[in-house]
């Protein structure tokens, strides 16, 4: 694909949505990004949106899905939080994306060097209440991981399963995939595709 997916044209197949993300990451890694026409995208999305994919990613400043998937305005619906966790707000957002916006796939993207997962795996304690609660939730998932690096994959797979098993998301038939983003190379590795 040599240009952005037109945000005004609906993608109606999960395989096509996955292909668009994979091609975008290949462009990103090759430093062959497509120059967006943001004004045209704004014109096409000013009154509606139909993102072809929904992404749960970490809030880490090195991990912007719109950039590493080389996508423009209106193409992907993104939820970000520390540790890419499928918390109540994230699940509600993906229920909306799948049922209302007709997003074709959901992707949970973990990443290398994830401070939230690394700290949760190490059993960090004594932190502010909300941060400690978030890390405790992740820690319960990754406590048996052999290394902090493997804990990232364990966490991503657990968040994928949480979204796959959500009754409202399951009812839409939207597939949920897991991936790992390498902050040093820009490469997205698919965990179960």
PDB file of N, CA and C in Angstrom, residues 13-104:
ATOM      1  N   UNK A  13     -13.263  -6.057   6.780  1.00  0.00           N
ATOM      2  CA  UNK A  13     -12.710  -7.405   6.936  1.00  0.00           C
ATOM      3  C   UNK A  13     -11.543  -7.372   7.922  1.00  0.00           C
ATOM      4  N   UNK A  14     -11.561  -8.215   8.965  1.00  0.00           N
ATOM      5  CA  UNK A  14     -10.447  -8.243   9.915  1.00  0.00           C
ATOM      6  C   UNK A  14      -9.097  -8.524   9.256  1.00  0.00           C
ATOM      7  N   UNK A  15      -9.067  -9.394   8.257  1.00  0.00           N
ATOM      8  CA  UNK A  15      -7.790  -9.699   7.590  1.00  0.00           C
ATOM      9  C   UNK A  15      -7.208  -8.463   6.918  1.00  0.00           C
ATOM     10  N   UNK A  16      -8.051  -7.650   6.309  1.00  0.00           N
ATOM     11  CA  UNK A  16      -7.590  -6.425   5.660  1.00  0.00           C
ATOM     12  C   UNK A  16      -7.076  -5.428   6.702  1.00  0.00           C
ATOM     13  N   UNK A  17      -7.762  -5.320   7.834  1.00  0.00           N
ATOM     14  CA  UNK A  17      -7.324  -4.419   8.896  1.00  0.00           C
ATOM     15  C   UNK A  17      -5.947  -4.836   9.422  1.00  0.00           C
ATOM     16  N   UNK A  18      -5.762  -6.118   9.631  1.00  0.00           N
ATOM     17  CA  UNK A  18      -4.475  -6.622  10.097  1.00  0.00           C
ATOM     18  C   UNK A  18      -3.380  -6.356   9.070  1.00  0.00           C
ATOM     19  N   UNK A  19      -3.705  -6.556   7.818  1.00  0.00           N
ATOM     20  CA  UNK A  19      -2.749  -6.304   6.732  1.00  0.00           C
ATOM     21  C   UNK A  19      -2.329  -4.827   6.705  1.00  0.00           C
ATOM     22  N   UNK A  20      -3.280  -3.926   6.886  1.00  0.00           N
ATOM     23  CA  UNK A  20      -2.971  -2.496   6.889  1.00  0.00           C
ATOM     24  C   UNK A  20      -2.011  -2.133   8.022  1.00  0.00           C
ATOM     25  N   UNK A  21      -2.211  -2.733   9.208  1.00  0.00           N
ATOM     26  CA  UNK A  21      -1.306  -2.462  10.318  1.00  0.00           C
ATOM     27  C   UNK A  21       0.087  -3.023  10.039  1.00  0.00           C
ATOM     28  N   UNK A  22       0.147  -4.233   9.526  1.00  0.00           N
ATOM     29  CA  UNK A  22       1.448  -4.850   9.225  1.00  0.00           C
ATOM     30  C   UNK A  22       2.203  -4.053   8.169  1.00  0.00           C
ATOM     31  N   UNK A  23       1.514  -3.639   7.123  1.00  0.00           N
ATOM     32  CA  UNK A  23       2.162  -2.831   6.080  1.00  0.00           C
ATOM     33  C   UNK A  23       2.642  -1.493   6.631  1.00  0.00           C
ATOM     34  N   UNK A  24       1.841  -0.893   7.500  1.00  0.00           N
ATOM     35  CA  UNK A  24       2.231   0.381   8.097  1.00  0.00           C
ATOM     36  C   UNK A  24       3.485   0.247   8.943  1.00  0.00           C
ATOM     37  N   UNK A  25       3.577  -0.840   9.729  1.00  0.00           N
ATOM     38  CA  UNK A  25       4.777  -1.037  10.533  1.00  0.00           C
ATOM     39  C   UNK A  25       5.995  -1.304   9.650  1.00  0.00           C
ATOM     40  N   UNK A  26       5.812  -2.026   8.561  1.00  0.00           N
ATOM     41  CA  UNK A  26       6.920  -2.259   7.629  1.00  0.00           C
ATOM     42  C   UNK A  26       7.421  -0.931   7.052  1.00  0.00           C
ATOM     43  N   UNK A  27       6.503  -0.034   6.706  1.00  0.00           N
ATOM     44  CA  UNK A  27       6.908   1.287   6.208  1.00  0.00           C
ATOM     45  C   UNK A  27       7.670   2.060   7.277  1.00  0.00           C
ATOM     46  N   UNK A  28       7.173   2.010   8.497  1.00  0.00           N
ATOM     47  CA  UNK A  28       7.812   2.715   9.605  1.00  0.00           C
ATOM     48  C   UNK A  28       9.236   2.222   9.815  1.00  0.00           C
ATOM     49  N   UNK A  29       9.405   0.916   9.893  1.00  0.00           N
ATOM     50  CA  UNK A  29      10.728   0.331  10.121  1.00  0.00           C
ATOM     51  C   UNK A  29      11.687   0.676   8.978  1.00  0.00           C
ATOM     52  N   UNK A  30      11.170   0.692   7.754  1.00  0.00           N
ATOM     53  CA  UNK A  30      11.995   1.008   6.578  1.00  0.00           C
ATOM     54  C   UNK A  30      12.208   2.517   6.405  1.00  0.00           C
ATOM     55  N   UNK A  31      11.621   3.316   7.296  1.00  0.00           N
ATOM     56  CA  UNK A  31      11.665   4.780   7.193  1.00  0.00           C
ATOM     57  C   UNK A  31      11.144   5.246   5.833  1.00  0.00           C
ATOM     58  N   UNK A  32      10.069   4.595   5.419  1.00  0.00           N
ATOM     59  CA  UNK A  32       9.415   4.905   4.149  1.00  0.00           C
ATOM     60  C   UNK A  32       7.976   5.334   4.426  1.00  0.00           C
ATOM     61  N   UNK A  33       7.828   6.285   5.353  1.00  0.00           N
ATOM     62  CA  UNK A  33       6.512   6.722   5.794  1.00  0.00           C
ATOM     63  C   UNK A  33       5.780   7.460   4.681  1.00  0.00           C
ATOM     64  N   UNK A  34       4.483   7.339   4.708  1.00  0.00           N
ATOM     65  CA  UNK A  34       3.647   8.030   3.736  1.00  0.00           C
ATOM     66  C   UNK A  34       3.337   9.421   4.294  1.00  0.00           C
ATOM     67  N   UNK A  35       3.615  10.424   3.510  1.00  0.00           N
ATOM     68  CA  UNK A  35       3.334  11.792   3.950  1.00  0.00           C
ATOM     69  C   UNK A  35       1.829  12.020   3.982  1.00  0.00           C
ATOM     70  N   UNK A  36       1.274  12.294   5.159  1.00  0.00           N
ATOM     71  CA  UNK A  36      -0.171  12.468   5.250  1.00  0.00           C
ATOM     72  C   UNK A  36      -0.621  13.845   4.783  1.00  0.00           C
ATOM     73  N   UNK A  37      -1.825  13.888   4.293  1.00  0.00           N
ATOM     74  CA  UNK A  37      -2.472  15.155   4.009  1.00  0.00           C
ATOM     75  C   UNK A  37      -3.485  15.355   5.143  1.00  0.00           C
ATOM     76  N   UNK A  38      -3.005  15.965   6.238  1.00  0.00           N
ATOM     77  CA  UNK A  38      -3.856  16.092   7.419  1.00  0.00           C
ATOM     78  C   UNK A  38      -5.119  16.900   7.149  1.00  0.00           C
ATOM     79  N   UNK A  39      -5.028  17.918   6.327  1.00  0.00           N
ATOM     80  CA  UNK A  39      -6.215  18.722   6.023  1.00  0.00           C
ATOM     81  C   UNK A  39      -7.280  17.860   5.353  1.00  0.00           C
ATOM     82  N   UNK A  40      -6.870  17.035   4.396  1.00  0.00           N
ATOM     83  CA  UNK A  40      -7.820  16.135   3.728  1.00  0.00           C
ATOM     84  C   UNK A  40      -8.423  15.149   4.725  1.00  0.00           C
ATOM     85  N   UNK A  41      -7.594  14.636   5.636  1.00  0.00           N
ATOM     86  CA  UNK A  41      -8.104  13.700   6.642  1.00  0.00           C
ATOM     87  C   UNK A  41      -9.093  14.384   7.578  1.00  0.00           C
ATOM     88  N   UNK A  42      -8.795  15.616   7.967  1.00  0.00           N
ATOM     89  CA  UNK A  42      -9.720  16.360   8.814  1.00  0.00           C
ATOM     90  C   UNK A  42     -11.054  16.562   8.108  1.00  0.00           C
ATOM     91  N   UNK A  43     -10.989  16.890   6.821  1.00  0.00           N
ATOM     92  CA  UNK A  43     -12.217  17.087   6.052  1.00  0.00           C
ATOM     93  C   UNK A  43     -13.060  15.817   6.019  1.00  0.00           C
ATOM     94  N   UNK A  44     -12.404  14.669   5.949  1.00  0.00           N
ATOM     95  CA  UNK A  44     -13.120  13.393   5.834  1.00  0.00           C
ATOM     96  C   UNK A  44     -13.601  12.852   7.175  1.00  0.00           C
ATOM     97  N   UNK A  45     -13.027  13.331   8.268  1.00  0.00           N
ATOM     98  CA  UNK A  45     -13.383  12.786   9.577  1.00  0.00           C
ATOM     99  C   UNK A  45     -14.035  13.811  10.502  1.00  0.00           C
ATOM    100  N   UNK A  46     -14.267  14.999  10.001  1.00  0.00           N
ATOM    101  CA  UNK A  46     -14.808  16.062  10.840  1.00  0.00           C
ATOM    102  C   UNK A  46     -16.163  15.765  11.435  1.00  0.00           C
ATOM    103  N   UNK A  47     -16.958  14.952  10.771  1.00  0.00           N
ATOM    104  CA  UNK A  47     -18.303  14.648  11.276  1.00  0.00           C
ATOM    105  C   UNK A  47     -18.547  13.167  11.503  1.00  0.00           C
ATOM    106  N   UNK A  48     -17.560  12.334  11.232  1.00  0.00           N
ATOM    107  CA  UNK A  48     -17.731  10.886  11.433  1.00  0.00           C
ATOM    108  C   UNK A  48     -16.377  10.216  11.548  1.00  0.00           C
ATOM    109  N   UNK A  49     -16.394   8.997  12.089  1.00  0.00           N
ATOM    110  CA  UNK A  49     -15.180   8.196  12.127  1.00  0.00           C
ATOM    111  C   UNK A  49     -15.526   6.733  11.902  1.00  0.00           C
ATOM    112  N   UNK A  50     -14.619   6.028  11.270  1.00  0.00           N
ATOM    113  CA  UNK A  50     -14.782   4.580  11.097  1.00  0.00           C
ATOM    114  C   UNK A  50     -13.397   3.935  11.127  1.00  0.00           C
ATOM    115  N   UNK A  51     -12.746   3.964  12.301  1.00  0.00           N
ATOM    116  CA  UNK A  51     -11.411   3.383  12.412  1.00  0.00           C
ATOM    117  C   UNK A  51     -11.445   1.890  12.104  1.00  0.00           C
ATOM    118  N   UNK A  52     -10.480   1.433  11.309  1.00  0.00           N
ATOM    119  CA  UNK A  52     -10.487   0.020  10.928  1.00  0.00           C
ATOM    120  C   UNK A  52      -9.909  -0.877  12.013  1.00  0.00           C
ATOM    121  N   UNK A  53      -9.143  -0.314  12.949  1.00  0.00           N
ATOM    122  CA  UNK A  53      -8.543  -1.111  14.022  1.00  0.00           C
ATOM    123  C   UNK A  53      -8.587  -0.320  15.324  1.00  0.00           C
ATOM    124  N   UNK A  54      -8.600  -1.060  16.433  1.00  0.00           N
ATOM    125  CA  UNK A  54      -8.544  -0.477  17.764  1.00  0.00           C
ATOM    126  C   UNK A  54      -7.302  -1.018  18.450  1.00  0.00           C
ATOM    127  N   UNK A  55      -6.579  -0.141  19.124  1.00  0.00           N
ATOM    128  CA  UNK A  55      -5.297  -0.509  19.709  1.00  0.00           C
ATOM    129  C   UNK A  55      -5.282  -0.174  21.198  1.00  0.00           C
ATOM    130  N   UNK A  56      -4.872  -1.144  22.027  1.00  0.00           N
ATOM    131  CA  UNK A  56      -4.579  -0.893  23.433  1.00  0.00           C
ATOM    132  C   UNK A  56      -3.064  -0.889  23.553  1.00  0.00           C
ATOM    133  N   UNK A  57      -2.498   0.261  23.891  1.00  0.00           N
ATOM    134  CA  UNK A  57      -1.047   0.410  23.966  1.00  0.00           C
ATOM    135  C   UNK A  57      -0.661   1.086  25.277  1.00  0.00           C
ATOM    136  N   UNK A  58       0.600   0.979  25.591  1.00  0.00           N
ATOM    137  CA  UNK A  58       1.127   1.633  26.786  1.00  0.00           C
ATOM    138  C   UNK A  58       1.215   3.137  26.553  1.00  0.00           C
ATOM    139  N   UNK A  59       1.124   3.884  27.632  1.00  0.00           N
ATOM    140  CA  UNK A  59       1.227   5.339  27.558  1.00  0.00           C
ATOM    141  C   UNK A  59       2.676   5.807  27.415  1.00  0.00           C
ATOM    142  N   UNK A  60       3.621   4.898  27.422  1.00  0.00           N
ATOM    143  CA  UNK A  60       5.043   5.230  27.270  1.00  0.00           C
ATOM    144  C   UNK A  60       5.229   6.170  26.079  1.00  0.00           C
ATOM    145  N   UNK A  61       6.002   7.215  26.272  1.00  0.00           N
ATOM    146  CA  UNK A  61       6.163   8.235  25.237  1.00  0.00           C
ATOM    147  C   UNK A  61       6.857   7.719  23.977  1.00  0.00           C
ATOM    148  N   UNK A  62       7.473   6.543  24.058  1.00  0.00           N
ATOM    149  CA  UNK A  62       8.175   5.972  22.905  1.00  0.00           C
ATOM    150  C   UNK A  62       7.281   5.063  22.064  1.00  0.00           C
ATOM    151  N   UNK A  63       6.006   4.968  22.415  1.00  0.00           N
ATOM    152  CA  UNK A  63       5.138   3.951  21.816  1.00  0.00           C
ATOM    153  C   UNK A  63       3.859   4.489  21.185  1.00  0.00           C
ATOM    154  N   UNK A  64       3.923   5.440  20.271  1.00  0.00           N
ATOM    155  CA  UNK A  64       2.687   5.965  19.669  1.00  0.00           C
ATOM    156  C   UNK A  64       2.209   5.095  18.494  1.00  0.00           C
ATOM    157  N   UNK A  65       1.119   4.363  18.659  1.00  0.00           N
ATOM    158  CA  UNK A  65       0.656   3.462  17.600  1.00  0.00           C
ATOM    159  C   UNK A  65       0.378   4.145  16.261  1.00  0.00           C
ATOM    160  N   UNK A  66      -0.131   5.373  16.297  1.00  0.00           N
ATOM    161  CA  UNK A  66      -0.402   6.065  15.038  1.00  0.00           C
ATOM    162  C   UNK A  66       0.874   6.205  14.215  1.00  0.00           C
ATOM    163  N   UNK A  67       2.004   6.343  14.895  1.00  0.00           N
ATOM    164  CA  UNK A  67       3.281   6.515  14.197  1.00  0.00           C
ATOM    165  C   UNK A  67       3.872   5.170  13.804  1.00  0.00           C
ATOM    166  N   UNK A  68       3.994   4.212  14.756  1.00  0.00           N
ATOM    167  CA  UNK A  68       4.671   2.957  14.396  1.00  0.00           C
ATOM    168  C   UNK A  68       3.825   2.049  13.520  1.00  0.00           C
ATOM    169  N   UNK A  69       2.535   2.358  13.368  1.00  0.00           N
ATOM    170  CA  UNK A  69       1.711   1.663  12.364  1.00  0.00           C
ATOM    171  C   UNK A  69       1.505   2.544  11.129  1.00  0.00           C
ATOM    172  N   UNK A  70       2.138   3.719  11.093  1.00  0.00           N
ATOM    173  CA  UNK A  70       2.067   4.659   9.973  1.00  0.00           C
ATOM    174  C   UNK A  70       0.628   4.881   9.510  1.00  0.00           C
ATOM    175  N   UNK A  71      -0.192   5.368  10.425  1.00  0.00           N
ATOM    176  CA  UNK A  71      -1.600   5.613  10.132  1.00  0.00           C
ATOM    177  C   UNK A  71      -1.934   7.079  10.372  1.00  0.00           C
ATOM    178  N   UNK A  72      -2.996   7.516   9.746  1.00  0.00           N
ATOM    179  CA  UNK A  72      -3.398   8.908   9.846  1.00  0.00           C
ATOM    180  C   UNK A  72      -4.642   9.101  10.684  1.00  0.00           C
ATOM    181  N   UNK A  73      -5.139  10.304  10.666  1.00  0.00           N
ATOM    182  CA  UNK A  73      -6.326  10.688  11.418  1.00  0.00           C
ATOM    183  C   UNK A  73      -7.510   9.834  10.965  1.00  0.00           C
ATOM    184  N   UNK A  74      -8.201   9.261  11.942  1.00  0.00           N
ATOM    185  CA  UNK A  74      -9.406   8.496  11.649  1.00  0.00           C
ATOM    186  C   UNK A  74      -9.189   7.025  11.345  1.00  0.00           C
ATOM    187  N   UNK A  75      -7.938   6.570  11.252  1.00  0.00           N
ATOM    188  CA  UNK A  75      -7.687   5.179  10.877  1.00  0.00           C
ATOM    189  C   UNK A  75      -7.725   4.198  12.044  1.00  0.00           C
ATOM    190  N   UNK A  76      -7.178   4.609  13.191  1.00  0.00           N
ATOM    191  CA  UNK A  76      -7.148   3.688  14.332  1.00  0.00           C
ATOM    192  C   UNK A  76      -7.671   4.381  15.591  1.00  0.00           C
ATOM    193  N   UNK A  77      -8.349   3.580  16.390  1.00  0.00           N
ATOM    194  CA  UNK A  77      -8.943   4.016  17.652  1.00  0.00           C
ATOM    195  C   UNK A  77      -7.979   3.547  18.745  1.00  0.00           C
ATOM    196  N   UNK A  78      -7.388   4.468  19.485  1.00  0.00           N
ATOM    197  CA  UNK A  78      -6.302   4.121  20.402  1.00  0.00           C
ATOM    198  C   UNK A  78      -6.669   4.425  21.851  1.00  0.00           C
ATOM    199  N   UNK A  79      -6.424   3.445  22.711  1.00  0.00           N
ATOM    200  CA  UNK A  79      -6.543   3.602  24.158  1.00  0.00           C
ATOM    201  C   UNK A  79      -5.152   3.334  24.723  1.00  0.00           C
ATOM    202  N   UNK A  80      -4.652   4.272  25.526  1.00  0.00           N
ATOM    203  CA  UNK A  80      -3.311   4.112  26.094  1.00  0.00           C
ATOM    204  C   UNK A  80      -3.353   4.311  27.602  1.00  0.00           C
ATOM    205  N   UNK A  81      -2.653   3.447  28.303  1.00  0.00           N
ATOM    206  CA  UNK A  81      -2.432   3.609  29.737  1.00  0.00           C
ATOM    207  C   UNK A  81      -1.145   2.893  30.113  1.00  0.00           C
ATOM    208  N   UNK A  82      -0.592   3.219  31.260  1.00  0.00           N
ATOM    209  CA  UNK A  82       0.655   2.592  31.683  1.00  0.00           C
ATOM    210  C   UNK A  82       0.445   1.085  31.829  1.00  0.00           C
ATOM    211  N   UNK A  83       1.257   0.305  31.137  1.00  0.00           N
ATOM    212  CA  UNK A  83       1.158  -1.147  31.214  1.00  0.00           C
ATOM    213  C   UNK A  83       0.134  -1.757  30.290  1.00  0.00           C
ATOM    214  N   UNK A  84      -0.429  -0.981  29.360  1.00  0.00           N
ATOM    215  CA  UNK A  84      -1.438  -1.446  28.412  1.00  0.00           C
ATOM    216  C   UNK A  84      -2.410  -2.448  29.046  1.00  0.00           C
ATOM    217  N   UNK A  85      -3.120  -1.974  30.078  1.00  0.00           N
ATOM    218  CA  UNK A  85      -4.035  -2.848  30.809  1.00  0.00           C
ATOM    219  C   UNK A  85      -5.482  -2.658  30.357  1.00  0.00           C
ATOM    220  N   UNK A  86      -6.167  -3.775  30.255  1.00  0.00           N
ATOM    221  CA  UNK A  86      -7.581  -3.763  29.885  1.00  0.00           C
ATOM    222  C   UNK A  86      -8.407  -3.524  31.146  1.00  0.00           C
ATOM    223  N   UNK A  87      -8.336  -2.295  31.637  1.00  0.00           N
ATOM    224  CA  UNK A  87      -9.120  -1.927  32.807  1.00  0.00           C
ATOM    225  C   UNK A  87     -10.549  -1.594  32.371  1.00  0.00           C
ATOM    226  N   UNK A  88     -11.365  -1.184  33.314  1.00  0.00           N
ATOM    227  CA  UNK A  88     -12.785  -0.919  33.034  1.00  0.00           C
ATOM    228  C   UNK A  88     -12.964   0.095  31.909  1.00  0.00           C
ATOM    229  N   UNK A  89     -12.205   1.180  31.965  1.00  0.00           N
ATOM    230  CA  UNK A  89     -12.340   2.233  30.956  1.00  0.00           C
ATOM    231  C   UNK A  89     -11.899   1.740  29.582  1.00  0.00           C
ATOM    232  N   UNK A  90     -10.824   0.981  29.546  1.00  0.00           N
ATOM    233  CA  UNK A  90     -10.347   0.445  28.267  1.00  0.00           C
ATOM    234  C   UNK A  90     -11.362  -0.526  27.679  1.00  0.00           C
ATOM    235  N   UNK A  91     -11.877  -1.419  28.502  1.00  0.00           N
ATOM    236  CA  UNK A  91     -12.862  -2.387  28.000  1.00  0.00           C
ATOM    237  C   UNK A  91     -14.090  -1.663  27.467  1.00  0.00           C
ATOM    238  N   UNK A  92     -14.587  -0.678  28.204  1.00  0.00           N
ATOM    239  CA  UNK A  92     -15.730   0.092  27.724  1.00  0.00           C
ATOM    240  C   UNK A  92     -15.438   0.782  26.410  1.00  0.00           C
ATOM    241  N   UNK A  93     -14.244   1.306  26.271  1.00  0.00           N
ATOM    242  CA  UNK A  93     -13.855   1.968  25.027  1.00  0.00           C
ATOM    243  C   UNK A  93     -13.840   0.989  23.862  1.00  0.00           C
ATOM    244  N   UNK A  94     -13.337  -0.217  24.089  1.00  0.00           N
ATOM    245  CA  UNK A  94     -13.292  -1.210  23.009  1.00  0.00           C
ATOM    246  C   UNK A  94     -14.673  -1.783  22.700  1.00  0.00           C
ATOM    247  N   UNK A  95     -15.544  -1.849  23.699  1.00  0.00           N
ATOM    248  CA  UNK A  95     -16.933  -2.230  23.424  1.00  0.00           C
ATOM    249  C   UNK A  95     -17.547  -1.214  22.467  1.00  0.00           C
ATOM    250  N   UNK A  96     -17.307   0.064  22.719  1.00  0.00           N
ATOM    251  CA  UNK A  96     -17.795   1.134  21.852  1.00  0.00           C
ATOM    252  C   UNK A  96     -17.192   1.018  20.451  1.00  0.00           C
ATOM    253  N   UNK A  97     -15.878   0.830  20.379  1.00  0.00           N
ATOM    254  CA  UNK A  97     -15.197   0.752  19.084  1.00  0.00           C
ATOM    255  C   UNK A  97     -15.709  -0.418  18.252  1.00  0.00           C
ATOM    256  N   UNK A  98     -15.917  -1.557  18.894  1.00  0.00           N
ATOM    257  CA  UNK A  98     -16.361  -2.748  18.168  1.00  0.00           C
ATOM    258  C   UNK A  98     -17.834  -2.656  17.778  1.00  0.00           C
ATOM    259  N   UNK A  99     -18.683  -2.290  18.718  1.00  0.00           N
ATOM    260  CA  UNK A  99     -20.129  -2.321  18.473  1.00  0.00           C
ATOM    261  C   UNK A  99     -20.644  -1.106  17.701  1.00  0.00           C
ATOM    262  N   UNK A 100     -20.131   0.066  18.016  1.00  0.00           N
ATOM    263  CA  UNK A 100     -20.659   1.290  17.420  1.00  0.00           C
ATOM    264  C   UNK A 100     -19.843   1.740  16.211  1.00  0.00           C
ATOM    265  N   UNK A 101     -18.510   1.779  16.384  1.00  0.00           N
ATOM    266  CA  UNK A 101     -17.654   2.260  15.291  1.00  0.00           C
ATOM    267  C   UNK A 101     -17.339   1.183  14.256  1.00  0.00           C
ATOM    268  N   UNK A 102     -17.626  -0.074  14.590  1.00  0.00           N
ATOM    269  CA  UNK A 102     -17.396  -1.211  13.686  1.00  0.00           C
ATOM    270  C   UNK A 102     -15.916  -1.410  13.354  1.00  0.00           C
ATOM    271  N   UNK A 103     -15.064  -1.141  14.332  1.00  0.00           N
ATOM    272  CA  UNK A 103     -13.646  -1.447  14.184  1.00  0.00           C
ATOM    273  C   UNK A 103     -13.521  -2.951  13.921  1.00  0.00           C
ATOM    274  N   UNK A 104     -12.633  -3.331  13.020  1.00  0.00           N
ATOM    275  CA  UNK A 104     -12.556  -4.726  12.567  1.00  0.00           C
ATOM    276  C   UNK A 104     -11.684  -5.616  13.441  1.00  0.00           C
TER     277      UNK A 104
END
